[in-house]
Amino acid sequence: QLKEFTKPDPQRREVKILPDTIKASSALIISEDKLVILNFTDPFAAIIKSEEIAEVVKLMYELIWKSLQGPMY
């Protein structure tokens, strides 16, 4: 099922910065029932199809997001 692309609304965007002590060379992409793990140092990708795992990672993301400070302008 295709979703219509809409231009993001800057009013709804929130940015937070990870502390300098955290170095990340990997990324996670979370969807409804999949978790994609990307490693940029040693090119690698894995897809885990599991609604339960995707939900747990979303919860972890929310906990981390809420613990971070917003940027100081």
Coordinates of C-alpha atoms in Angstrom, one line a residue:
Q1 CA 0.0 0.0 0.0
L2 CA 1.5 3.4 -1.1
K3 CA 1.2 6.4 1.2
E4 CA 1.1 9.9 -0.2
F5 CA 4.2 11.9 0.5
T6 CA 3.6 15.2 2.2
K7 CA 6.1 17.8 2.9
P8 CA 7.1 17.7 6.6
D9 CA 5.8 20.5 8.8
P10 CA 8.8 22.2 10.6
Q11 CA 6.4 23.2 13.4
R12 CA 6.1 19.5 14.3
R13 CA 9.8 18.7 14.1
E14 CA 11.8 18.4 17.4
V15 CA 15.6 18.0 17.5
K16 CA 17.6 16.6 20.3
I17 CA 21.4 16.1 20.4
L18 CA 23.1 13.0 21.8
P19 CA 25.9 13.6 24.2
D20 CA 29.5 13.7 22.8
T21 CA 30.2 10.5 24.7
I22 CA 27.9 8.5 22.5
K23 CA 29.5 7.6 19.2
A24 CA 27.2 5.8 16.7
S25 CA 28.3 4.1 13.5
S26 CA 25.0 2.2 13.2
A27 CA 21.4 3.1 12.8
L28 CA 18.0 1.6 13.4
I29 CA 14.9 2.0 11.3
I30 CA 11.7 1.0 13.0
S31 CA 8.4 0.3 11.2
E32 CA 5.1 -1.3 12.3
D33 CA 6.4 -4.9 12.2
K34 CA 10.1 -4.6 11.2
L35 CA 13.4 -3.5 12.6
V36 CA 16.2 -2.7 10.2
I37 CA 19.7 -2.6 11.6
L38 CA 22.4 -0.8 9.6
N39 CA 26.1 -0.8 10.3
F40 CA 28.1 1.8 8.4
T41 CA 31.6 0.9 9.5
D42 CA 31.5 -2.7 8.2
P43 CA 28.7 -2.4 5.7
F44 CA 25.9 -4.7 6.9
A45 CA 22.2 -4.7 7.1
A46 CA 19.7 -7.0 8.8
I47 CA 15.9 -6.9 8.8
I48 CA 13.9 -8.5 11.7
K49 CA 10.3 -9.0 10.9
S50 CA 8.5 -9.1 14.3
E51 CA 5.8 -6.7 15.6
E52 CA 6.9 -7.6 19.2
I53 CA 10.5 -6.7 18.6
A54 CA 9.6 -3.5 16.8
E55 CA 7.4 -2.5 19.7
V56 CA 10.1 -3.1 22.3
V57 CA 12.6 -1.0 20.3
K58 CA 10.0 1.8 19.9
L59 CA 9.6 1.8 23.7
M60 CA 13.4 2.0 24.2
Y61 CA 13.6 4.8 21.7
E62 CA 10.8 6.8 23.6
L63 CA 12.7 6.3 26.9
I64 CA 15.9 7.6 25.4
W65 CA 14.2 10.5 23.6
K66 CA 12.5 11.7 26.8
S67 CA 15.7 11.6 28.7
L68 CA 17.6 13.9 26.2
Q69 CA 17.7 17.6 26.5
G70 CA 16.7 19.8 23.6
P71 CA 19.4 21.8 21.8
M72 CA 20.5 25.1 23.4
Y73 CA 20.2 27.9 20.9

